[in-house]
């Protein structure tokens, strides 16, 4: 189903966290007239949701934020869809690393929302009425902890439509009786996303009609879980997030906190950055999952949204991006695997053999893609993201919602080209992020010879060894030493 009917006031998201429980469909809640009146009152009392709010949802952003043409036509390939390669080039192999589609909040996020909603219920029951708190207290809290990060129906559509667009963009590779190798992390949302991607292709591939064999491969899709150095020094080290924690206590967040507390008639001491962030993310979830503008959105202005986006980006930067070397170095196992398959396709082509793996699609997480892109050097700012330089980073490259929204995808396409001037031009590569061509660092062009690309990343391909990179140091070090 198209999201063409979306309220233009928004669009949405952010990322991450584990899941455990089984899905129970949320109960549909019929909104009583009294509740409708309360929500209407909230929209009158508080400023309207900014038309630009949805641009700042970070990793909870919906895919249409980076490809707005999909709102009106979900199968559109977008402007400049024609390939810039000469007609004498034929695609040999496509390797795609995908983030799962739109998901429900994790159990932890649902708990925090329940805590905030409970406070508003108690506040609304008090003697001194507060219209803002009363209206949000009447908002039907339909999220349940059992949803715990599972794939939403919209997430299945995200994947099915992405599959159809990729097949339309590369029809020769997705032609009938082509073999599709499909892998996923063990998380339910990723497995379901892989199955939905396969469904989107229809019965044309020689891969079974309804049954989808999705290989679980956590060593590649969740490499971060298997990297002891990352887990100890970043994932489980509170000190590693010192910039995030400092920003939560900083002047920008304090201003947002005071504004939200005032709107809800709560003492500012009863709120913290995590509760305000969960209110903001509820705005994003309601749009992403249900395609509605939530009353929670009315708590925030566009300036507030920019502050909350920066808070999310700080976390991504220090936990998954350039903050610590181990964040990206741990992804070299995936990077090298990509090139091993490209190498194999080149060798098979040179030997006039059929390409054994023309289509390789792997479904992981924002935490899979963000470190990989950092390893490749993309979206790196001149100075690091810090708690103290929010204003200077207004035009930063590192904006997680533009890089890894729901259904984000990084696609390597290997071509064989005839009528070339030199033998090294025979095999060429293009790289697409979220269905847009990425320029290569070594040439600033959107097409590279395979030889030049391998040469540029030679050090990572030859000298980044996952086991050694992820070994815990023998002596005690802090995460700061990893900078």
PDB file of N, CA, C and O in Angstrom, residues 335-336 339 451-464:
ATOM      1  N   UNK A 335      33.151  -6.595   5.104  1.00  0.00           N
ATOM      2  CA  UNK A 335      33.738  -5.920   3.939  1.00  0.00           C
ATOM      3  C   UNK A 335      34.558  -6.904   3.097  1.00  0.00           C
ATOM      4  O   UNK A 335      34.442  -6.954   1.868  1.00  0.00           O
ATOM      5  N   UNK A 336      35.365  -7.703   3.764  1.00  0.00           N
ATOM      6  CA  UNK A 336      36.192  -8.665   3.042  1.00  0.00           C
ATOM      7  C   UNK A 336      35.348  -9.750   2.380  1.00  0.00           C
ATOM      8  O   UNK A 336      35.659 -10.199   1.272  1.00  0.00           O
ATOM      9  N   UNK A 339      34.069  -8.543  -0.950  1.00  0.00           N
ATOM     10  CA  UNK A 339      35.067  -8.568  -2.018  1.00  0.00           C
ATOM     11  C   UNK A 339      35.464  -9.988  -2.409  1.00  0.00           C
ATOM     12  O   UNK A 339      35.833 -10.230  -3.557  1.00  0.00           O
ATOM     13  N   UNK A 451      39.682  -3.001 -10.312  1.00  0.00           N
ATOM     14  CA  UNK A 451      41.091  -2.963  -9.922  1.00  0.00           C
ATOM     15  C   UNK A 451      41.396  -1.746  -9.058  1.00  0.00           C
ATOM     16  O   UNK A 451      42.050  -1.851  -8.013  1.00  0.00           O
ATOM     17  N   UNK A 452      40.921  -0.565  -9.477  1.00  0.00           N
ATOM     18  CA  UNK A 452      41.180   0.665  -8.715  1.00  0.00           C
ATOM     19  C   UNK A 452      40.511   0.621  -7.342  1.00  0.00           C
ATOM     20  O   UNK A 452      41.073   1.091  -6.349  1.00  0.00           O
ATOM     21  N   UNK A 453      39.305   0.072  -7.294  1.00  0.00           N
ATOM     22  CA  UNK A 453      38.576   0.004  -6.028  1.00  0.00           C
ATOM     23  C   UNK A 453      39.311  -0.895  -5.034  1.00  0.00           C
ATOM     24  O   UNK A 453      39.493  -0.536  -3.862  1.00  0.00           O
ATOM     25  N   UNK A 454      39.757  -2.054  -5.512  1.00  0.00           N
ATOM     26  CA  UNK A 454      40.496  -2.964  -4.635  1.00  0.00           C
ATOM     27  C   UNK A 454      41.812  -2.344  -4.183  1.00  0.00           C
ATOM     28  O   UNK A 454      42.240  -2.519  -3.039  1.00  0.00           O
ATOM     29  N   UNK A 455      42.434  -1.593  -5.067  1.00  0.00           N
ATOM     30  CA  UNK A 455      43.702  -0.957  -4.725  1.00  0.00           C
ATOM     31  C   UNK A 455      43.492   0.101  -3.639  1.00  0.00           C
ATOM     32  O   UNK A 455      44.294   0.227  -2.711  1.00  0.00           O
ATOM     33  N   UNK A 456      42.378   0.851  -3.744  1.00  0.00           N
ATOM     34  CA  UNK A 456      42.099   1.910  -2.770  1.00  0.00           C
ATOM     35  C   UNK A 456      41.873   1.325  -1.375  1.00  0.00           C
ATOM     36  O   UNK A 456      42.298   1.895  -0.367  1.00  0.00           O
ATOM     37  N   UNK A 457      41.194   0.182  -1.324  1.00  0.00           N
ATOM     38  CA  UNK A 457      40.897  -0.445  -0.031  1.00  0.00           C
ATOM     39  C   UNK A 457      41.861  -1.601   0.293  1.00  0.00           C
ATOM     40  O   UNK A 457      41.546  -2.466   1.114  1.00  0.00           O
ATOM     41  N   UNK A 458      43.019  -1.567  -0.328  1.00  0.00           N
ATOM     42  CA  UNK A 458      43.984  -2.670  -0.184  1.00  0.00           C
ATOM     43  C   UNK A 458      44.344  -2.937   1.272  1.00  0.00           C
ATOM     44  O   UNK A 458      44.398  -4.090   1.716  1.00  0.00           O
ATOM     45  N   UNK A 459      44.552  -1.888   2.051  1.00  0.00           N
ATOM     46  CA  UNK A 459      44.972  -2.071   3.438  1.00  0.00           C
ATOM     47  C   UNK A 459      43.907  -2.796   4.252  1.00  0.00           C
ATOM     48  O   UNK A 459      44.216  -3.710   5.037  1.00  0.00           O
ATOM     49  N   UNK A 460      42.644  -2.409   4.059  1.00  0.00           N
ATOM     50  CA  UNK A 460      41.554  -3.077   4.798  1.00  0.00           C
ATOM     51  C   UNK A 460      41.410  -4.523   4.335  1.00  0.00           C
ATOM     52  O   UNK A 460      41.228  -5.438   5.141  1.00  0.00           O
ATOM     53  N   UNK A 461      41.512  -4.741   3.032  1.00  0.00           N
ATOM     54  CA  UNK A 461      41.312  -6.077   2.489  1.00  0.00           C
ATOM     55  C   UNK A 461      42.428  -7.033   2.909  1.00  0.00           C
ATOM     56  O   UNK A 461      42.202  -8.231   3.095  1.00  0.00           O
ATOM     57  N   UNK A 462      43.637  -6.498   3.094  1.00  0.00           N
ATOM     58  CA  UNK A 462      44.772  -7.376   3.385  1.00  0.00           C
ATOM     59  C   UNK A 462      45.177  -7.376   4.864  1.00  0.00           C
ATOM     60  O   UNK A 462      45.720  -8.360   5.351  1.00  0.00           O
ATOM     61  N   UNK A 463      44.922  -6.272   5.568  1.00  0.00           N
ATOM     62  CA  UNK A 463      45.498  -6.133   6.904  1.00  0.00           C
ATOM     63  C   UNK A 463      44.497  -5.978   8.045  1.00  0.00           C
ATOM     64  O   UNK A 463      44.903  -5.805   9.190  1.00  0.00           O
ATOM     65  N   UNK A 464      43.207  -5.998   7.730  1.00  0.00           N
ATOM     66  CA  UNK A 464      42.211  -5.901   8.798  1.00  0.00           C
ATOM     67  C   UNK A 464      41.720  -7.319   9.100  1.00  0.00           C
ATOM     68  O   UNK A 464      40.938  -7.888   8.345  1.00  0.00           O
TER      69      UNK A 464
END
